[in-house]
GROMACS .gro file of C-alpha atoms in nm:
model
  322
    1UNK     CA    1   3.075  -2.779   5.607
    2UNK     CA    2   3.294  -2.641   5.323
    3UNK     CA    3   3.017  -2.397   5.211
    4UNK     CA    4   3.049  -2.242   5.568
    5UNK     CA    5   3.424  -2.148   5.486
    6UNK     CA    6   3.539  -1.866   5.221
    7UNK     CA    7   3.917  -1.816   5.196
    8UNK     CA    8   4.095  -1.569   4.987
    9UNK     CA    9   4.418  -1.508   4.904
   10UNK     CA   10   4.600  -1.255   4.635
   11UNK     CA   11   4.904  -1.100   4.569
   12UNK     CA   12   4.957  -0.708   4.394
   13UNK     CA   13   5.216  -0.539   4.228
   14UNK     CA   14   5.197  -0.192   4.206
   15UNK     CA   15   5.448   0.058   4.010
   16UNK     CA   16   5.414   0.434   3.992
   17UNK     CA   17   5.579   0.676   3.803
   18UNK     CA   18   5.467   1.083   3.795
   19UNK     CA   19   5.607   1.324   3.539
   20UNK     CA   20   5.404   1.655   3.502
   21UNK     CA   21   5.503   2.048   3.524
   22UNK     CA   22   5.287   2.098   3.836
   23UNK     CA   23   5.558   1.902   4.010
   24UNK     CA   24   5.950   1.962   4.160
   25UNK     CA   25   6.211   1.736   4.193
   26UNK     CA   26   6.087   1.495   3.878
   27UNK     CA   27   6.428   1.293   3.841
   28UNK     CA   28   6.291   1.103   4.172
   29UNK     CA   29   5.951   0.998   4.097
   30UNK     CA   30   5.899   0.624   4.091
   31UNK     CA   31   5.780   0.373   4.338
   32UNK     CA   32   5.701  -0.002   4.402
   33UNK     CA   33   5.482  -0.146   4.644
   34UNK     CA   34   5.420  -0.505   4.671
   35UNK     CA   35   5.098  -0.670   4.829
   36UNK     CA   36   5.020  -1.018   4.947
   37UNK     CA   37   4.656  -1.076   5.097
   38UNK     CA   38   4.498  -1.336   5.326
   39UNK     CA   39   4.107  -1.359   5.425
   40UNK     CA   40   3.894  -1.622   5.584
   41UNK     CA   41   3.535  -1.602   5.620
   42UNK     CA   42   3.351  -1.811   5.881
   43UNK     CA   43   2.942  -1.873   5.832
   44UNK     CA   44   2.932  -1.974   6.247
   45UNK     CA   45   2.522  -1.977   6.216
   46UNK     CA   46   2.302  -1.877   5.947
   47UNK     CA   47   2.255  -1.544   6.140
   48UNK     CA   48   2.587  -1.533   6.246
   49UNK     CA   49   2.947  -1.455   6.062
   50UNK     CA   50   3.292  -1.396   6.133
   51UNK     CA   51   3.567  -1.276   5.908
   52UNK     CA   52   3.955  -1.228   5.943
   53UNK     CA   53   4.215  -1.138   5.748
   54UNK     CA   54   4.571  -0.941   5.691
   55UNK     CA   55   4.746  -0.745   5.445
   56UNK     CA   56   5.143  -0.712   5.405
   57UNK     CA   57   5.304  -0.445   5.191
   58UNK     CA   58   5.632  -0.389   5.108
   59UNK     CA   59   5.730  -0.052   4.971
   60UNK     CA   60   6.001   0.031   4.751
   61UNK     CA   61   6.052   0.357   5.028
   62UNK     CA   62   5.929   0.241   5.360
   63UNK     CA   63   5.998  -0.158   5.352
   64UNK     CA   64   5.737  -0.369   5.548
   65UNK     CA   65   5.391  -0.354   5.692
   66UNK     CA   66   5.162  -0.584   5.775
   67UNK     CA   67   4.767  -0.516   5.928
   68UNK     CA   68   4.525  -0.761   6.020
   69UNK     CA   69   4.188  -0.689   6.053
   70UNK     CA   70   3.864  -0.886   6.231
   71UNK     CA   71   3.499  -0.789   6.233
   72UNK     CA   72   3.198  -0.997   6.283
   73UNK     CA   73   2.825  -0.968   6.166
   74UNK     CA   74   2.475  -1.078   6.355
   75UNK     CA   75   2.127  -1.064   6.222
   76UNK     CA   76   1.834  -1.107   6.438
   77UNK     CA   77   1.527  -1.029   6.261
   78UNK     CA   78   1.494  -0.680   6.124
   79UNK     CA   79   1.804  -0.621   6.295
   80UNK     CA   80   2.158  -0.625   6.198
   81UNK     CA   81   2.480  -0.589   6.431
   82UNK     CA   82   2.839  -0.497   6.290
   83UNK     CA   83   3.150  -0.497   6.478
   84UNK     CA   84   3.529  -0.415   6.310
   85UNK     CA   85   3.897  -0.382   6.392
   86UNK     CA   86   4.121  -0.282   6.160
   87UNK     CA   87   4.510  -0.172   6.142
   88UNK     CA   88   4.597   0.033   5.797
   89UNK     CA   89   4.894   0.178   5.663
   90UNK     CA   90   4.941   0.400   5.350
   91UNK     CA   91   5.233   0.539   5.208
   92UNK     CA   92   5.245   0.914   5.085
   93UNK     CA   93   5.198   0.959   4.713
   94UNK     CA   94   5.368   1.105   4.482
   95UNK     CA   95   5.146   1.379   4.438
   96UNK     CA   96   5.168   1.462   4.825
   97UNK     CA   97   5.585   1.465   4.792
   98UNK     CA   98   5.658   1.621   4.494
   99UNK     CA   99   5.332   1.862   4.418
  100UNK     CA  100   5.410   2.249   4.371
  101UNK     CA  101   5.188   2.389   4.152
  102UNK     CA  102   4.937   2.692   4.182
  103UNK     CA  103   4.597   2.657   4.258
  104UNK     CA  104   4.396   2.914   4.039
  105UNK     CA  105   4.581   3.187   4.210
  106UNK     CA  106   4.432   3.149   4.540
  107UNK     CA  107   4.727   2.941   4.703
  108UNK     CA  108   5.021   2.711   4.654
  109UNK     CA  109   4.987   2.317   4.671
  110UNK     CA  110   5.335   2.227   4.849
  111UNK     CA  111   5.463   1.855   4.829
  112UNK     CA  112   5.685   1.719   5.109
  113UNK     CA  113   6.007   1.520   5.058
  114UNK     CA  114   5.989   1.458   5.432
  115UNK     CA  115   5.664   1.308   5.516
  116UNK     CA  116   5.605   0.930   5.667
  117UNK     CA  117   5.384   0.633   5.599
  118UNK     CA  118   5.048   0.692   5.809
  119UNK     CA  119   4.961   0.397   6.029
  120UNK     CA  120   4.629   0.351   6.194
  121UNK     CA  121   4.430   0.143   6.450
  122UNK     CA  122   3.962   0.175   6.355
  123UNK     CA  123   3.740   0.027   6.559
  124UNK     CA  124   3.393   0.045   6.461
  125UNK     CA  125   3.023  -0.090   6.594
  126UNK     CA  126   2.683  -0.064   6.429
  127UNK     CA  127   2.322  -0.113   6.444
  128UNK     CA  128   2.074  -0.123   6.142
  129UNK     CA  129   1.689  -0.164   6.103
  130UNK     CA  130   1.491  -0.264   5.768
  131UNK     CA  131   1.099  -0.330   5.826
  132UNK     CA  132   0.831  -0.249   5.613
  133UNK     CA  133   0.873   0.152   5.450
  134UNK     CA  134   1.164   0.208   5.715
  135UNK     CA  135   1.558   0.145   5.715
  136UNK     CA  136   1.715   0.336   6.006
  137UNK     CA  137   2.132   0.284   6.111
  138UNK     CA  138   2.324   0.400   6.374
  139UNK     CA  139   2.694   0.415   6.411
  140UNK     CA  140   3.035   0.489   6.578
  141UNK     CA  141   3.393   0.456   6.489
  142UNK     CA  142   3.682   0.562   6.631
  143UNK     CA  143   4.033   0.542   6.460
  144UNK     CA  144   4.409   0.633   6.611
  145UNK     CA  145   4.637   0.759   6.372
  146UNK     CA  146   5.011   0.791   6.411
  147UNK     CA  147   5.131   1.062   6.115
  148UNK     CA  148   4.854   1.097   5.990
  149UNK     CA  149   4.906   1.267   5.603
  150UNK     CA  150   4.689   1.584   5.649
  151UNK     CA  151   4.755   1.939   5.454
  152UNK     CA  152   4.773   2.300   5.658
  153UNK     CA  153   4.765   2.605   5.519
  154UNK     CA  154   5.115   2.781   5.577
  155UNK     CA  155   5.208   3.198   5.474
  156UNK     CA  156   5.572   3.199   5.325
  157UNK     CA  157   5.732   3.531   5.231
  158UNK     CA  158   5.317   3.688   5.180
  159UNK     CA  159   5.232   3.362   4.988
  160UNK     CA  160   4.905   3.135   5.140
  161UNK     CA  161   5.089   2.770   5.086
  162UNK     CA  162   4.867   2.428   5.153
  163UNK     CA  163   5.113   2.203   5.251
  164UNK     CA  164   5.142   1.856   5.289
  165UNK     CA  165   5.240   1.739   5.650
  166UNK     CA  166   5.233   1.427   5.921
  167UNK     CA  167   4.999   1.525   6.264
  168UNK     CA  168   5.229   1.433   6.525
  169UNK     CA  169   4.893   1.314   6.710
  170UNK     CA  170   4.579   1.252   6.515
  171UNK     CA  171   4.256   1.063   6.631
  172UNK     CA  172   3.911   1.058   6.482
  173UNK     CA  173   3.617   0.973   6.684
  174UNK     CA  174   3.249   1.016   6.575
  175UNK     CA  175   2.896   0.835   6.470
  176UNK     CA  176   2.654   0.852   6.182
  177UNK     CA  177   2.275   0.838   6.190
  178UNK     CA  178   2.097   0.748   5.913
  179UNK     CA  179   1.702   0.750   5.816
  180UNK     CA  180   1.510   0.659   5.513
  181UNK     CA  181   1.147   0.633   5.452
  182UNK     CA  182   1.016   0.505   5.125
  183UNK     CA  183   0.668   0.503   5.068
  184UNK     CA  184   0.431   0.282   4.797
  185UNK     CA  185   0.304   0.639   4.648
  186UNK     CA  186   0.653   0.736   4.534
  187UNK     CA  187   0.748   0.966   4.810
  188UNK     CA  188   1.130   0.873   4.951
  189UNK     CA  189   1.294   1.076   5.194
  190UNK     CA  190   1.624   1.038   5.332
  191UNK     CA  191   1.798   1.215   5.647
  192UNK     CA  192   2.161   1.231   5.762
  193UNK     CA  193   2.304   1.325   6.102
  194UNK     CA  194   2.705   1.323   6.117
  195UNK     CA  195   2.935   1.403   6.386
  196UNK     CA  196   3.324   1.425   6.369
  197UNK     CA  197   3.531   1.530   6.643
  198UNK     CA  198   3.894   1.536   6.413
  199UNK     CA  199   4.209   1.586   6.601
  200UNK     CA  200   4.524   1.632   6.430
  201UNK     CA  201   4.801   1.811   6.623
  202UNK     CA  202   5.157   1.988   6.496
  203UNK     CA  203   5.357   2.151   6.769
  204UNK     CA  204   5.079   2.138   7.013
  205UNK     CA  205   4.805   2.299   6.785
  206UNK     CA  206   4.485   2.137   6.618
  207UNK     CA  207   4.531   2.166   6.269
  208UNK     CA  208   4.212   2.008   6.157
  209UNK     CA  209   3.951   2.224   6.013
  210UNK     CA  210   3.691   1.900   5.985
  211UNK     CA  211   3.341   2.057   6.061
  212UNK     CA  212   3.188   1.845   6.332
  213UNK     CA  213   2.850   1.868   6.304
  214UNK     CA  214   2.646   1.842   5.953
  215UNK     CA  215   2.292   1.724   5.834
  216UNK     CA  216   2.196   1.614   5.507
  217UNK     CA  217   1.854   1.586   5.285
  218UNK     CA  218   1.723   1.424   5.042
  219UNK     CA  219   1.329   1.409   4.898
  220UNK     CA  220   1.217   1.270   4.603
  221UNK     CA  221   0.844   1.244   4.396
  222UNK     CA  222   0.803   1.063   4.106
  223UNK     CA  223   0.479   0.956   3.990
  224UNK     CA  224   0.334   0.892   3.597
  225UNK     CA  225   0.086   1.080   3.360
  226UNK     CA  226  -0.042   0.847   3.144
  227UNK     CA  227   0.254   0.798   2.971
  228UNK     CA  228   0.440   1.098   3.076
  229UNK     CA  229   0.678   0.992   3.385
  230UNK     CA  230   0.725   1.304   3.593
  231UNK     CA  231   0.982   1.334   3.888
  232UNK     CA  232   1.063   1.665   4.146
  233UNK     CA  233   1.271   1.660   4.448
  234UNK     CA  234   1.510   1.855   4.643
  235UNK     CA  235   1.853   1.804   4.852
  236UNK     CA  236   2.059   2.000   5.063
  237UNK     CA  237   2.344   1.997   5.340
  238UNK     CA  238   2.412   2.191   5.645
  239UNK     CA  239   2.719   2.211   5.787
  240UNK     CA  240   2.844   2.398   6.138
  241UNK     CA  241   3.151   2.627   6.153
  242UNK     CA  242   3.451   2.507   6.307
  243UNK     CA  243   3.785   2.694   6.431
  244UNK     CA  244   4.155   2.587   6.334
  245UNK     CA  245   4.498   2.669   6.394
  246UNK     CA  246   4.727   2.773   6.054
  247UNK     CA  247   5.106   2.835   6.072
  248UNK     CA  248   5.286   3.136   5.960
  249UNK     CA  249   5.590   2.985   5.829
  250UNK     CA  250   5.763   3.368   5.849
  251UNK     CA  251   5.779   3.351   6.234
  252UNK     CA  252   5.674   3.038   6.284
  253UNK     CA  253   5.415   3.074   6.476
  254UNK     CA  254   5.015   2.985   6.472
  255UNK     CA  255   4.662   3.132   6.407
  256UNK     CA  256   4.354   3.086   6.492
  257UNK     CA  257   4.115   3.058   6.214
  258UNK     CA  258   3.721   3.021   6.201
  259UNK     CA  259   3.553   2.924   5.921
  260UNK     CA  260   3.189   3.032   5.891
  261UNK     CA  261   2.872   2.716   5.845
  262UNK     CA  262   2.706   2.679   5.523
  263UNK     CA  263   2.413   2.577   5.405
  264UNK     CA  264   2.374   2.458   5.042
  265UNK     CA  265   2.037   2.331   4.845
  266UNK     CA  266   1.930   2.227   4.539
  267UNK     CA  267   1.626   2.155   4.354
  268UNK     CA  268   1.552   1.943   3.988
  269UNK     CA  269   1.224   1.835   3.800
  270UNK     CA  270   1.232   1.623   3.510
  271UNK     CA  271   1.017   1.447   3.273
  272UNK     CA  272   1.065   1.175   3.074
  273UNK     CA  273   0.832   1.152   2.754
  274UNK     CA  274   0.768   0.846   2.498
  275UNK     CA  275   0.994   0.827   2.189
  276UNK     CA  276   1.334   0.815   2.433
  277UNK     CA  277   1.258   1.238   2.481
  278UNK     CA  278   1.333   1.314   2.880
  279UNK     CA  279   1.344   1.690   2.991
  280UNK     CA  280   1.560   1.815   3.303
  281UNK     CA  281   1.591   2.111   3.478
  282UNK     CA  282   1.720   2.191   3.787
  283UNK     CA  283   1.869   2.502   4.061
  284UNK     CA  284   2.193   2.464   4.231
  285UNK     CA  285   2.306   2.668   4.587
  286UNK     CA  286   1.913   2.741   4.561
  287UNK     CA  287   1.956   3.042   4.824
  288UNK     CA  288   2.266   3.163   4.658
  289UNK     CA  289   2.519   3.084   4.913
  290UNK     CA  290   2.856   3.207   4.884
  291UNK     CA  291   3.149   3.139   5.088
  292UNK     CA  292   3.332   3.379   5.255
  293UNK     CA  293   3.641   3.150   5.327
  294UNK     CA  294   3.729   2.811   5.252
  295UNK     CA  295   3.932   2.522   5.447
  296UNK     CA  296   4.130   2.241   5.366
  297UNK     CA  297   3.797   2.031   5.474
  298UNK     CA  298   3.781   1.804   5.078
  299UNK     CA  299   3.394   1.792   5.147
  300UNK     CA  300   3.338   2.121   5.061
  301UNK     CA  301   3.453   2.372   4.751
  302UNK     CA  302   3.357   2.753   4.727
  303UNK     CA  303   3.089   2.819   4.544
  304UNK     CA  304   2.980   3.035   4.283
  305UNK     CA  305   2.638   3.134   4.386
  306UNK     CA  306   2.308   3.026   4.244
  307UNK     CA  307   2.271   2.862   3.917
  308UNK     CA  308   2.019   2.726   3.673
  309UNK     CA  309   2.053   2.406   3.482
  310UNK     CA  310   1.814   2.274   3.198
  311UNK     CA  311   1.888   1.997   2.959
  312UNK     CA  312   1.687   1.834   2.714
  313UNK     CA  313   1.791   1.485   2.584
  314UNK     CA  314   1.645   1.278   2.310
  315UNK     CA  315   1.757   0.914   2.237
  316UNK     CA  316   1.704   0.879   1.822
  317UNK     CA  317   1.667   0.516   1.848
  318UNK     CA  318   1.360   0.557   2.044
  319UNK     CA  319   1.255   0.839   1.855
  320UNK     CA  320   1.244   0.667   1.480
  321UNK     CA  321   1.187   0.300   1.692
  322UNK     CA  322   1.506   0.160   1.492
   0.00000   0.00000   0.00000
């Protein structure tokens, strides 16, 4: 029976300390946060497991948390079924209190003295599929978040500020399909279907400039020459536009922002020859997107337009067999 049972237990101690020139307010930079873990993992049936744990942290700032968490696992077959509840908690960082610091002239990064610990409640359920060339998943989550650590972008005195701030409300709902074929030849193709609907709310506006809809790519072709192992493929995301709310900090009051979709590709071919010699080339933002705005979404950075990339490697070891 004792092979059916897993427990685990651990403690942390954590101790953090931030002195740099891209941040205020320096004298007051240090933290502790203290961590004691539990888990137990239950084999019920050979298809069947269970699993339960908790965390408590104590902060040096915001004293004592505790979150449990439960989920449970069953595979039939070719099929296998996840559910999960989890409470979190995470303190603010340093970086997210006491940053001030320019960001390549296009706006300010604003820490904030004021902000609270974020506490959340997930809840998650999914269903996955692995027979034969195919491996398919489908899932859902939805997590509850009470001051939630987000950033908005803020105008002070004609200067575009991303601040740090808690949503007063915040909730998260949303599911991901996945698809993947592989085939014997050495064709593999993966597809991505994600949807987000983000809320995070200040004074009654949705701050949250989380696209909710995007789709993702991926093909790959390898296949060998006699001893010549070639390789081409291609990947690329789409992702929808999506409208938020930014405060003007000189009246206070709110805008409403959209922020166009974009589409980004890229495409690679390499071969890799005897003697340790492998060539590489490649084309990034193949159709030469540029963005005419960005958002505080982290998924996404403006880009440049299109560039080429070639690289040739050669691994001397191989090449004089030492």
């Amino acid at each position: 029976m004792a092979e059916n049972h897993t427990l685990t237990a651990g403690i942390e101690i954590n101790s953090e300390k931030l002195k740099h020139y891209m941040f205020k307010d320096t004298a007051n930079n240090h933290v502790e946060n203290y961590v004691a873990y539990v888990q137990y993992e239950w084999n019920i049936l050979d298809n069947l497991t269970a699993v339960g744990g908790a965390r408590a942290d104590y902060h040096s700032e915001y004293d004592l948390h505790v979150t449990p968490k439960v989920s449970v696992m069953y595979k039939p077959g070719i099929f296998t079924f996840r559910g999960n509840f989890a409470t979190g908690f995470c303190s603010p960082s340093l970086k997210e209190i006491h940053a001030e610091w320019d960001h390549q002239g296009m706006f300010t990064m604003v820490g904030n003295p004021d902000l609270k610990p974020e506490k959340s409640n997930h809840f998650s359920v999914s269903a996955e599929i692995t027979t034969g060339i195919l491996n398919a998943s489908v899932s859902g989550y939805y997590n509850r978040l009470r001051d939630k650590i987000t950033q908005t972008f803020q105008q002070n005195e004609g200067r575009s500020e991303m601040v740090y701030v808690n949503a007063s409300k915040a909730r998260t709902t949303g599911m991901d399909a996945i698809v993947q074929l592989k085939f014997d030849w050495g064709l593999t193709w993966r597809g991505s279907y994600a949807y987000i609907d983000d809320h995070q709310e200040t004074d009654g506006y949705n701050i949250s400039s989380i696209r909710p809809h995007s789709i993702t790519f991926n093909t790959d072709y390898s296949c060998k020459f006699g001893k010549v192992i070639t390789s081409i493929g291609m990947n690329g995301r789409w992702m929808s536009s999506v409208r938020a709310w930014e405060q003007n900090t000189n009246d206070e009051t709110y805008n409403l922002i959209k922020y166009s979709s974009r589409t980004i590709c890229s495409a690679h071919a390499s071969a890799q020859f005897p003697r340790g010699i492998r060539l590489t080339t490649g084309i990034d933002n193949l159709f030469n997107f540029k963005d005419k705005n960005i958002s505080n979404d982290t998924s996404i950075s403006p880009e440049q337009g299109i560039s080429f990339v070639a690289r040739l490697s050669i691994n001397i070891a191989d090449l004089f067999k030492l």
